[in-house]
Tab-separated table of C-alpha atoms (C1' of nucleotides) in Angstrom:
chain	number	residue	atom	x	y	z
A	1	UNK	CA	5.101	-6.759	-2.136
A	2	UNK	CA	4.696	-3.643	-4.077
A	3	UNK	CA	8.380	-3.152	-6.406
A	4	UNK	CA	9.734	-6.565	-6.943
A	5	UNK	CA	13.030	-6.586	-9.782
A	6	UNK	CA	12.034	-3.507	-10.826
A	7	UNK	CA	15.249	-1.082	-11.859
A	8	UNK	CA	16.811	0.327	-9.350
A	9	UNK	CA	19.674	2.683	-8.602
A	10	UNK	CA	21.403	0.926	-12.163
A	11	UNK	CA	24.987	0.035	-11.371
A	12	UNK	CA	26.954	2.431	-13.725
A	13	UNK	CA	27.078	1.577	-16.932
A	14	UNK	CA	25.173	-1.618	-17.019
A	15	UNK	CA	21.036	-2.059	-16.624
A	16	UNK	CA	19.704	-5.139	-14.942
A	17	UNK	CA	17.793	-7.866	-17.196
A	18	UNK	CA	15.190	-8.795	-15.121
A	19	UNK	CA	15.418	-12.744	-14.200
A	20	UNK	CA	18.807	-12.544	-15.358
A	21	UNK	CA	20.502	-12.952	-12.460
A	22	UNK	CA	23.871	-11.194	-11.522
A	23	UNK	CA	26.766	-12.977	-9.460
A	24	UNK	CA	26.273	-9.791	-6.605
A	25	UNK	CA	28.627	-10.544	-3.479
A	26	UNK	CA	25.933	-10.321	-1.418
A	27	UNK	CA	23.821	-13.180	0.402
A	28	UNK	CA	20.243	-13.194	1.024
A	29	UNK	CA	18.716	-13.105	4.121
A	30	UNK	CA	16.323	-15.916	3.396
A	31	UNK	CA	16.386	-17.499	6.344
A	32	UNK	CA	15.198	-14.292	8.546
A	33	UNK	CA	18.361	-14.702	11.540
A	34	UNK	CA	17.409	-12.923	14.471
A	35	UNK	CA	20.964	-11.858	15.192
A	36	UNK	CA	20.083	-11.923	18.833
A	37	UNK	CA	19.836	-15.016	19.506
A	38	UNK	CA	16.204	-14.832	21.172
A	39	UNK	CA	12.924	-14.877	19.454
A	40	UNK	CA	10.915	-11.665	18.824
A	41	UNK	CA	8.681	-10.782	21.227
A	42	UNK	CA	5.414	-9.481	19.189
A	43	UNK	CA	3.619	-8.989	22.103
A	44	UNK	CA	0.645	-6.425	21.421
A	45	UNK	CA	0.825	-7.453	17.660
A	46	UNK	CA	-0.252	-10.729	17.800
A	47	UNK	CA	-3.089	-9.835	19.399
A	48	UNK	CA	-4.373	-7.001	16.969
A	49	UNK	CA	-6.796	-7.930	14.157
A	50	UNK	CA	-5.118	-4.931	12.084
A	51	UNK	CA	-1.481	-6.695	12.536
A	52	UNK	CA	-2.429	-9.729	10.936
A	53	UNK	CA	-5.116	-8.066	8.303
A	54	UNK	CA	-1.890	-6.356	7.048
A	55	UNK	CA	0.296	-9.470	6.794
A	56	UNK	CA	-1.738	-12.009	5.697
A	57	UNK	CA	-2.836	-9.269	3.503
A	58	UNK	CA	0.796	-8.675	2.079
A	59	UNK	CA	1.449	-12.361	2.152
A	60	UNK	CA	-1.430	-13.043	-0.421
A	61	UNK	CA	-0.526	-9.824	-2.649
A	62	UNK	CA	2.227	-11.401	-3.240
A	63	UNK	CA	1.671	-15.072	-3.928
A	64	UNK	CA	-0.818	-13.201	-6.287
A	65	UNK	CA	2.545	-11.534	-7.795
A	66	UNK	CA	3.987	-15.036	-7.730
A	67	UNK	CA	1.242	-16.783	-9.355
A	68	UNK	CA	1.441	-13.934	-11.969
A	69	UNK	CA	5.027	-14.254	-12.647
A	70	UNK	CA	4.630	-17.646	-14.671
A	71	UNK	CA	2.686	-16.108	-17.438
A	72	UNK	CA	4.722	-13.407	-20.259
A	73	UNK	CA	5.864	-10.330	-18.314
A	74	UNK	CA	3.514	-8.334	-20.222
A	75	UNK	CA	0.650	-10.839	-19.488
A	76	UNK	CA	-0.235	-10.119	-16.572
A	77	UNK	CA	-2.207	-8.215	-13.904
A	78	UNK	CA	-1.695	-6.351	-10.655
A	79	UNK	CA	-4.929	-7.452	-8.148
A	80	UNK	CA	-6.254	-4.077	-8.630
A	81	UNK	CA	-6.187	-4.592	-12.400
A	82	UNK	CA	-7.655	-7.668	-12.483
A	83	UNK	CA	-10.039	-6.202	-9.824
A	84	UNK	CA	-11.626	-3.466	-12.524
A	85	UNK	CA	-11.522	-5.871	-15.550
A	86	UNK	CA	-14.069	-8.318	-13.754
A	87	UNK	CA	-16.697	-5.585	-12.971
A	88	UNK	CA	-16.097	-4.222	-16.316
A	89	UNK	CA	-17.094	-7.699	-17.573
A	90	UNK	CA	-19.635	-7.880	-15.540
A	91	UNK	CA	-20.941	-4.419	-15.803
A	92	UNK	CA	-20.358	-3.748	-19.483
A	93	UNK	CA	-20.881	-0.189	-20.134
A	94	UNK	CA	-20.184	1.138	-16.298
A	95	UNK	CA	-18.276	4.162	-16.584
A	96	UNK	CA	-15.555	5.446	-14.453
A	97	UNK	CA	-16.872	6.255	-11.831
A	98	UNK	CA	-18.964	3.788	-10.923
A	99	UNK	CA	-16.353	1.550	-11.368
A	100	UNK	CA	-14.347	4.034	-8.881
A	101	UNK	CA	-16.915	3.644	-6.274
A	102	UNK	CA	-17.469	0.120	-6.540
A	103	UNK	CA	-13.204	-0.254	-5.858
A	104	UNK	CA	-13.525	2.406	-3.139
A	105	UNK	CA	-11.034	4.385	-4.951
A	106	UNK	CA	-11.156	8.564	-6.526
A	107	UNK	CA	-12.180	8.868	-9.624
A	108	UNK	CA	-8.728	10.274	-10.468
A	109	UNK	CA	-6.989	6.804	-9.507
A	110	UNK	CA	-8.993	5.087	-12.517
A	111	UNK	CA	-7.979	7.069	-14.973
A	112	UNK	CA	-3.984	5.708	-15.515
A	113	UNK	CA	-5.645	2.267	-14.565
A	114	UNK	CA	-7.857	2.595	-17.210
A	115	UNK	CA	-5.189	4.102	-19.653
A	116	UNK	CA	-3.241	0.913	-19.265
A	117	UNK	CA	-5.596	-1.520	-19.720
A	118	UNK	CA	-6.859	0.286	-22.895
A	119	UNK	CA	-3.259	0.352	-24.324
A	120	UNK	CA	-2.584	-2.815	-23.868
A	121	UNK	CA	-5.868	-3.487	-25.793
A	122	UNK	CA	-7.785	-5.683	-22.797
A	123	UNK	CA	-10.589	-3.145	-22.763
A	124	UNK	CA	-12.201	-0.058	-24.375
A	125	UNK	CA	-13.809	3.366	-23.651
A	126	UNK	CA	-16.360	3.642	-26.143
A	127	UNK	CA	-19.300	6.491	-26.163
A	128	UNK	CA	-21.889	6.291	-23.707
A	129	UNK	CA	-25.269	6.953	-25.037
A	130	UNK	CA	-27.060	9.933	-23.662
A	131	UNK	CA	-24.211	11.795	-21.751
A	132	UNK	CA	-21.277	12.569	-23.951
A	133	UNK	CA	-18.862	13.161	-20.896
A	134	UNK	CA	-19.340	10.027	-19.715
A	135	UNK	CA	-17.143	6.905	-21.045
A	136	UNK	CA	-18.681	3.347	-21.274
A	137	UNK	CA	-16.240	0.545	-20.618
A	138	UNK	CA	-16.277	-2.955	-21.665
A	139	UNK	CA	-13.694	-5.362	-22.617
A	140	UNK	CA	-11.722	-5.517	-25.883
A	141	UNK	CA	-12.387	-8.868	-27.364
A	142	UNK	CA	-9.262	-9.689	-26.972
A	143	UNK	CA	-9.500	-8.664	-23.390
A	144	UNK	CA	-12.871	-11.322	-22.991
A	145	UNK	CA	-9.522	-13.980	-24.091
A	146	UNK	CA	-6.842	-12.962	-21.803
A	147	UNK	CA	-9.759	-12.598	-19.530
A	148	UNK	CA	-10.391	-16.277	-19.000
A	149	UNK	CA	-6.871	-17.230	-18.487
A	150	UNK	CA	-6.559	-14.346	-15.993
A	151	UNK	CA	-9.370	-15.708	-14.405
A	152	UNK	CA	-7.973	-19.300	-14.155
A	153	UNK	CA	-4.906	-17.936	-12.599
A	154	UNK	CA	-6.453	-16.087	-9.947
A	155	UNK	CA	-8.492	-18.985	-8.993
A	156	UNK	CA	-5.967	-21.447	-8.561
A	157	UNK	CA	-4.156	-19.042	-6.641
A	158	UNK	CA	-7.098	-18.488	-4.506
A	159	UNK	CA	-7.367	-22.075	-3.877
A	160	UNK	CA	-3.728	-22.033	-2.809
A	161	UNK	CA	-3.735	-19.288	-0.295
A	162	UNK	CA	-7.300	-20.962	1.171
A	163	UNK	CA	-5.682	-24.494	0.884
A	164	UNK	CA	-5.442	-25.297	4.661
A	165	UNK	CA	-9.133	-23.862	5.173
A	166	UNK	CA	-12.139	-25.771	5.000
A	167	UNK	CA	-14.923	-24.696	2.752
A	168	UNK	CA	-16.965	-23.970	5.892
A	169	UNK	CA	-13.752	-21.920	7.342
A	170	UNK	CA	-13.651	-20.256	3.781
A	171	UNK	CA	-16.747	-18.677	4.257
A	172	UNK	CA	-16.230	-17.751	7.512
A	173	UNK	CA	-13.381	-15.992	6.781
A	174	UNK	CA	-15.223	-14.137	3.782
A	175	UNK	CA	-18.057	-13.492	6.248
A	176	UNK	CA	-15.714	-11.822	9.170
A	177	UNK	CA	-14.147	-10.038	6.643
A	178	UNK	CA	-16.990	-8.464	5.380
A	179	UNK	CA	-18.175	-7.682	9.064
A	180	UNK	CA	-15.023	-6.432	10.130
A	181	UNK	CA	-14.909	-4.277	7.203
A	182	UNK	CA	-18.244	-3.037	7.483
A	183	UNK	CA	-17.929	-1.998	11.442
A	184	UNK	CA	-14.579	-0.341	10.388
A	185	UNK	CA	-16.374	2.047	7.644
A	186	UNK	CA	-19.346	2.707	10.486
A	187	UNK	CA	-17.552	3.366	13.325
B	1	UNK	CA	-5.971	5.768	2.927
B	2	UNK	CA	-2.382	7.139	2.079
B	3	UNK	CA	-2.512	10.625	2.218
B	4	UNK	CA	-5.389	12.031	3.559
B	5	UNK	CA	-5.821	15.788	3.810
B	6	UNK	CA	-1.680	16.782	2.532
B	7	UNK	CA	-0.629	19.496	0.265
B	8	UNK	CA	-1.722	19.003	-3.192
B	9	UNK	CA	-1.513	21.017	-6.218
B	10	UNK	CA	-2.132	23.892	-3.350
B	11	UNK	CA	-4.336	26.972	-4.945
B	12	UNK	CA	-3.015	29.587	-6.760
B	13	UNK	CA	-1.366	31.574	-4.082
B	14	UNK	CA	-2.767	30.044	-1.079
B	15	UNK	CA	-1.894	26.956	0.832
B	16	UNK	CA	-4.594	25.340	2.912
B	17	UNK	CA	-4.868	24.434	6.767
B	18	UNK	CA	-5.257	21.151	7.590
B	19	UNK	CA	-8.608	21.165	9.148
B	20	UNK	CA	-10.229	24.509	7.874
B	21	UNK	CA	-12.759	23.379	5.718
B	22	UNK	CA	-12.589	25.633	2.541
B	23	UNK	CA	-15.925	25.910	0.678
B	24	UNK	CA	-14.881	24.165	-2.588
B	25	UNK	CA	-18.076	23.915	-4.752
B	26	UNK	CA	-17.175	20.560	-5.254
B	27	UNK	CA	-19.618	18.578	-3.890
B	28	UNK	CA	-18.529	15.085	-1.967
B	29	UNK	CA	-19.942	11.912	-3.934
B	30	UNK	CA	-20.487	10.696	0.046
B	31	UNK	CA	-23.222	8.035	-0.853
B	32	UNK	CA	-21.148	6.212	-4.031
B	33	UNK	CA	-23.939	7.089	-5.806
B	34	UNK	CA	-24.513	4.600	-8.889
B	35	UNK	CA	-24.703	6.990	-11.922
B	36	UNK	CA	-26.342	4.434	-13.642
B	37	UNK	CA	-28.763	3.293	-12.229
B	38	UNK	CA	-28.326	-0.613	-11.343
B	39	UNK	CA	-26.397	-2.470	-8.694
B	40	UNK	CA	-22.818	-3.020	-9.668
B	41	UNK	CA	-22.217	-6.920	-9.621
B	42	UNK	CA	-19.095	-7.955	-8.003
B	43	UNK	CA	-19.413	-10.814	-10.068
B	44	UNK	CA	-16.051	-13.094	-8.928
B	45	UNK	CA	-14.918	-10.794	-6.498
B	46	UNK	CA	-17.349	-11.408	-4.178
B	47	UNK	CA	-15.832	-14.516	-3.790
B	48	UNK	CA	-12.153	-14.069	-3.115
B	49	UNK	CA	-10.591	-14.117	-0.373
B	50	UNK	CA	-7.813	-11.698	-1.853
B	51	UNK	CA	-10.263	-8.948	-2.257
B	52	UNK	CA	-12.288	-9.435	1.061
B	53	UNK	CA	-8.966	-9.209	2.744
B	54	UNK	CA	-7.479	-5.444	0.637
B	55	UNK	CA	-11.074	-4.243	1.218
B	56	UNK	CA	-10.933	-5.100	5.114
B	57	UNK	CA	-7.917	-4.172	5.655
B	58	UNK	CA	-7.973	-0.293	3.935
B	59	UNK	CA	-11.250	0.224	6.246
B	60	UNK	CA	-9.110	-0.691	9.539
B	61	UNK	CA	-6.155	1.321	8.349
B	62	UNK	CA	-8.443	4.026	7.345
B	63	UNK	CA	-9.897	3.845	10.809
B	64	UNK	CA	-7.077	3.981	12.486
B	65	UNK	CA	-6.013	6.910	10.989
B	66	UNK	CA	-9.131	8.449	11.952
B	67	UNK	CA	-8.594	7.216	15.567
B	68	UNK	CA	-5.287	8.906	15.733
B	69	UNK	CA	-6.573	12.209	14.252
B	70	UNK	CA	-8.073	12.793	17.586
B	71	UNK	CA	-4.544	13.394	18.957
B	72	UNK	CA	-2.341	16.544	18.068
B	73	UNK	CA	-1.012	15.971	14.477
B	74	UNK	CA	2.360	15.622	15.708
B	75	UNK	CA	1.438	13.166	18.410
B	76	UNK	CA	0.255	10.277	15.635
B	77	UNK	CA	1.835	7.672	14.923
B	78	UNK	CA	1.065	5.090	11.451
B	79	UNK	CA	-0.196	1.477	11.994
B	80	UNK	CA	3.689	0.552	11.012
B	81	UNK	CA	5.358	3.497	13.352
B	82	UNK	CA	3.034	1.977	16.351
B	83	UNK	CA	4.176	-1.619	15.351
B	84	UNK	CA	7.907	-0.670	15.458
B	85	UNK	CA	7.302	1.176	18.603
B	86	UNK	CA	5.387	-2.248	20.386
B	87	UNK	CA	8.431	-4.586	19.239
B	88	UNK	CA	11.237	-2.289	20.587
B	89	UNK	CA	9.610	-1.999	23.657
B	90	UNK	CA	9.036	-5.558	24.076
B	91	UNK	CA	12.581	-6.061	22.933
B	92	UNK	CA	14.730	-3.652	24.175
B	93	UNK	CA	18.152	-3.869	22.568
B	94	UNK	CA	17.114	-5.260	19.298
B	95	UNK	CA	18.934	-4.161	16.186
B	96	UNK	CA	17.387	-2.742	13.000
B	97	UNK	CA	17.849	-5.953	10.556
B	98	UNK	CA	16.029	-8.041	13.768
B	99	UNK	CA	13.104	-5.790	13.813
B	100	UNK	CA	13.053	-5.550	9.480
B	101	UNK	CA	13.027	-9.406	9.913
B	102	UNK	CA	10.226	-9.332	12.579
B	103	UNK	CA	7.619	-6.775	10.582
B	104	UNK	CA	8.456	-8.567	7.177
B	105	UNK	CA	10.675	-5.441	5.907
B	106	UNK	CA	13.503	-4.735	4.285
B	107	UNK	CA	16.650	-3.428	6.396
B	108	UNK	CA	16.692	-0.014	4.163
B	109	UNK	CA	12.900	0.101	4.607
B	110	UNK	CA	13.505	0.927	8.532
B	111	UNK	CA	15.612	3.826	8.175
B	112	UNK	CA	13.411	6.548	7.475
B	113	UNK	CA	11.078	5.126	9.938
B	114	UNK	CA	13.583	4.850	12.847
B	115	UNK	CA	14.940	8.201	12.081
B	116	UNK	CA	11.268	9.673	12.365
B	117	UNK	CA	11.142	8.228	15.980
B	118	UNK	CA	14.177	8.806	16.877
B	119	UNK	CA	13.854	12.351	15.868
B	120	UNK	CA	10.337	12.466	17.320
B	121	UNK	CA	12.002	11.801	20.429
B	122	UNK	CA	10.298	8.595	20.696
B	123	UNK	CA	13.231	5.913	20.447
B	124	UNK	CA	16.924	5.918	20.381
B	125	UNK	CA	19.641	4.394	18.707
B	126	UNK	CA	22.150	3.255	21.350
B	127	UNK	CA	25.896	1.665	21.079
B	128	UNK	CA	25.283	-2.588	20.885
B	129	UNK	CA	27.804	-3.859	23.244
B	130	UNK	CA	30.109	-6.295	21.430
B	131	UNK	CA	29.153	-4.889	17.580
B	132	UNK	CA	30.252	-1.518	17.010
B	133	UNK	CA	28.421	-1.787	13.349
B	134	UNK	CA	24.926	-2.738	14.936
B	135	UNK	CA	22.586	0.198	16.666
B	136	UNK	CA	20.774	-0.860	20.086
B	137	UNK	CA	17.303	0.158	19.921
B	138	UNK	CA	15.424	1.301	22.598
B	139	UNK	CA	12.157	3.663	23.535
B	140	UNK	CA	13.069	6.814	24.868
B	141	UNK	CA	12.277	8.346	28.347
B	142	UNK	CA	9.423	10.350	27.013
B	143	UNK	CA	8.464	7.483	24.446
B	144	UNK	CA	7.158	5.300	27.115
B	145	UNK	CA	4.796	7.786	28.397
B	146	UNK	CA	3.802	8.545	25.109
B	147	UNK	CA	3.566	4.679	24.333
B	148	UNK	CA	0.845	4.219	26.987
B	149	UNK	CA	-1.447	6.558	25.227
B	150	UNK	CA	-0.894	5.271	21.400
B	151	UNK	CA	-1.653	1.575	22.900
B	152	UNK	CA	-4.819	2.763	24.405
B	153	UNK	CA	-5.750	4.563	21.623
B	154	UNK	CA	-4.765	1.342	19.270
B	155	UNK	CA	-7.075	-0.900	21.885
B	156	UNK	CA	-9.881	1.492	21.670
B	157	UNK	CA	-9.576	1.251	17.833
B	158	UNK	CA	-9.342	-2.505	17.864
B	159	UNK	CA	-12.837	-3.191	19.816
B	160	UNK	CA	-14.470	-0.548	17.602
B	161	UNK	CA	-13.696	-2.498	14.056
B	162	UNK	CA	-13.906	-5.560	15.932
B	163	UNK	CA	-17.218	-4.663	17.898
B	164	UNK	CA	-19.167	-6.725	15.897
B	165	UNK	CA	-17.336	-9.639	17.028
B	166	UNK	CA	-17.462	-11.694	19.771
B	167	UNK	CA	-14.345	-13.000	21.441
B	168	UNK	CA	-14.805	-16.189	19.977
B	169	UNK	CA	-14.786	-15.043	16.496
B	170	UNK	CA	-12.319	-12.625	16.999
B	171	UNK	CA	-10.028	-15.492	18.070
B	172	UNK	CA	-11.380	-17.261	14.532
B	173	UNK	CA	-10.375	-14.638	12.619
B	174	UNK	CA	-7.117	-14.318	14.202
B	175	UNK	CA	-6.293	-17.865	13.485
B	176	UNK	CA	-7.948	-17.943	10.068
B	177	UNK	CA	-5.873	-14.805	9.474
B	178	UNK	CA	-2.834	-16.268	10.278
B	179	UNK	CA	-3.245	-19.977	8.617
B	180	UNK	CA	-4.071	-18.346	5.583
B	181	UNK	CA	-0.544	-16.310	5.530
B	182	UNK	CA	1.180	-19.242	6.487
B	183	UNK	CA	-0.163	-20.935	3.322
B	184	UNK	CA	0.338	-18.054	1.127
B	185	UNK	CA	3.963	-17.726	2.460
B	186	UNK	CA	4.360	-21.202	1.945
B	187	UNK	CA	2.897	-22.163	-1.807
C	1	DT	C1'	-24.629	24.756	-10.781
C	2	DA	C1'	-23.241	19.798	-10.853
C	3	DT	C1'	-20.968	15.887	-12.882
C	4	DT	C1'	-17.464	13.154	-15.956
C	5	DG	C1'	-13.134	12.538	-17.101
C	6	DT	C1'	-8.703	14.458	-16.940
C	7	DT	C1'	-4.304	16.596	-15.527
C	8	DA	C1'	-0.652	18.247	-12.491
C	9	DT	C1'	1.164	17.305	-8.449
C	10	DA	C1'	2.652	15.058	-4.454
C	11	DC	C1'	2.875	11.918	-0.518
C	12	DT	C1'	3.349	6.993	1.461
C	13	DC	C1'	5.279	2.701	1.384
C	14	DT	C1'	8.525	-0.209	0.011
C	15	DA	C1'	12.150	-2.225	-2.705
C	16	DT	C1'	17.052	-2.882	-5.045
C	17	DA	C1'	21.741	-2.031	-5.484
C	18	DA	C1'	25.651	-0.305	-3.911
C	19	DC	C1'	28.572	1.900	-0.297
C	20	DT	C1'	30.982	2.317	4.445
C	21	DA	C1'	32.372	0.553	8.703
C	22	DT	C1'	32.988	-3.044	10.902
C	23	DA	C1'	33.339	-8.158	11.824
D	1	DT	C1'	34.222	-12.520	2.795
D	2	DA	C1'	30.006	-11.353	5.315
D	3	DT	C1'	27.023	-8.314	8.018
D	4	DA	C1'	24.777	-3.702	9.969
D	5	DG	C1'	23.364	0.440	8.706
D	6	DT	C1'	22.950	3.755	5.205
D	7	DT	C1'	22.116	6.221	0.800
D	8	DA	C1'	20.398	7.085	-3.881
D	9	DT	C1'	16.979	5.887	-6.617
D	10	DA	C1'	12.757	4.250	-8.241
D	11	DG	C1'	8.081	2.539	-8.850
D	12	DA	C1'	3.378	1.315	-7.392
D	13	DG	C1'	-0.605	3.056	-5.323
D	14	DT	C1'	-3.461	6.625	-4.259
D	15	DA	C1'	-4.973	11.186	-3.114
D	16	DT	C1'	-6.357	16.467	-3.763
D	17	DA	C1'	-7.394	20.422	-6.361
D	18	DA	C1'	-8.537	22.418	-10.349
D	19	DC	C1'	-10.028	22.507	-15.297
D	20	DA	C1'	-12.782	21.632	-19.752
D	21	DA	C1'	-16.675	19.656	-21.704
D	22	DT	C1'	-21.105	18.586	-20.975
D	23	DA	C1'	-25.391	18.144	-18.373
DNA sequence: TATTGTTATACTCTATAACTATA
DNA sequence: TATAGTTATAGAGTATAACAATA
C-alpha cells in the first residue's frame, strides 16, 4: 500500500494533520459490498501464481507499513530501506553498487535511498580505499541502535504474517519462492 | 519492472525507437558483477518471507512483461489491465466500485485503467439498469477475441515461471500464498 | 575506454479528498 | 444523507540517458 495519509489534494485553506482525524461526510467502504448482490467471480485469477504473488505480496507490504506505524513517524523504514541497511550491516564497506545489484535495482535508484538514510544519520558514505569514485557504506552508530529495534520490528511482523504456517510450511514457502523466482529470471 | 524501454531524458535532438538498439558505449553490468570481490551476505533477508515474496514477485511481473512484448506494442496488456479484463468477463455487468473491491483497489484507482480499455476498444461502459449513477461493464465485441489470445499468452507465461513446479507444489504455493495474505490482512 | 556515483527527467501505480449526479 | 463515478493532486518506486571524476 504505497501512499497511505500522505497530503493530498489539501482542502482549501486547511492541511491535514496526519492521525488527526477529520469529521469528512463520507463512510468507508470497510466492509468491501459487492453492490451486486453476487460474489465475484475470479475465475482465471485464482488460479494464477502471479495473482496471488501480487496480493499476498501487497497484503504483507502493508502489515509491514502497519507494524511500522507504532514507532515515531520519523522512526521508521519502508521494506526497501530496511532491505539496504541489513546488507550494509552485513557488508560494511559495500558500495553502491553492489548494494544495487544485490537489491536487483539501477544504480541510480540507490542514490536518493542512500541520501535519506545518510540524512537521517542511520548510515554513512565514507572513502573507499583504493578507488576514490567509489563510496564505502556502513552504518552510523547510531544507525547500529535504531538498527536493532528495526530489526525486532520486522521480525515480529514476520512472525505475524507466517503465523498460520508451520515452520516446515515456512520453509517451503521460502524454498518455492526462491524457485519460482529463479525459473522466472531464466526463462 | 515499471518502465522498461520509455522516453527518458531523450538525447539532445533525437528521440529513440523502441527497439532499435542504439550503440551507447555504456556497457550493461549483465552478470551483477561484485566490484568487490566477496559474496554479498543477505544476512536476515535470506530469511524473510517479505523479501522472498517482492523478489518473486518483480521476476514474474518482469516476465510477463517480457511475454507480452512478443505481441504488437499496442496489443499488451499489464498484469492489472489482464486482471480487470478476466473479472469483467467473468462478470459481465459489474460496476467499477465491485471490481475496485474485487482487485483490492481504490474506486479512483480504476478510472484511468477502464478508460485505457475502453478506449483500446477492449471493454465498454454500458447504462446499469435500475442506477443511472453506476456504469455496466462489459468486454467489447473485439475484446473477446482479443481476450482469447492475452489468456493464452498469460497461461503460457504461468507454466514457464512455474515450470519448475510440479502440480502438487504449485497447488502448495497457491495455498501457502493465500493463507499467508489472509494472516497478513488479518493481524 | 570503462566504471562509480550522480543528476535530470519521466513513467507506473496507487492513494486521498473533494465534486457531481444520482439515490 | 449516502453512493457511483470522476477529477485534481500527490507521493513512492524505479527506470534511462548522460555527465564528471576517476580508474
Amino acid at each position: 500500500m504505497p501512499n497511505q495519509g500522505k497530503t493530498k489534494r489539501v482542502p482549501p485553506a486547511m492541511s491535514k494533520k496526519q492521525g488527526q482525524k477529520q469529521d469528512t461526510k463520507r463512510a468507508k467502504p470497510q466492509a468491501a459490498s459487492k453492490a451486486n448482490g453476487a460474489a465475484v467471480d475470479y475465475d482465471l485469477l485464482q488460479t494464477l501464481l502471479g495473482y496471488a504473488l501480487r496480493r499476498s505480496q501487497l497484503a504483507v507490504f502493508q502489515h509491514f507499513a502497519q507494524s511500522m506505524s507504532a514507532r515515531a513517524s520519523d522512526d521508521r523504514v519502508s521494506p526497501g530501506e530496511f532491505g539496504v541497511l541489513v546488507l550494509v550491516e552485513a557488508n560494511p564497506g559495500i558500495n553502491q553498487t553492489s548494494l544495487a545489484n544485490a537489491v536487483g535495482a539501477d544504480r541510480s535508484t540507490m542514490v536518493p535511498i542512500i541520501d535519506r538514510l545518510e540524512k537521517r544519520g542511520l548510515l554513512e558514505r565514507q572513502a573507499m580505499p583504493g578507488d576514490r569514485r567509489a563510496h564505502a557504506l556502513r552504518l552510523a552508530k547510531s544507525g547500529k541502535e535504531r538498527m536493532q529495534r528495526f530489526r525486532a520490528t520486522v521480525i515480529e511482523h514476520e512472525a505475524k504474517i507466517g503465523g498460520d504456517l508451520s515452520a516446515a510450511e515456512r520453509a517451503v514457502l521460502l524454498d518455492l519462492l526462491r524457485r519460482l523466482r529463479r525459473a522466472s529470471e531464466t526463462a
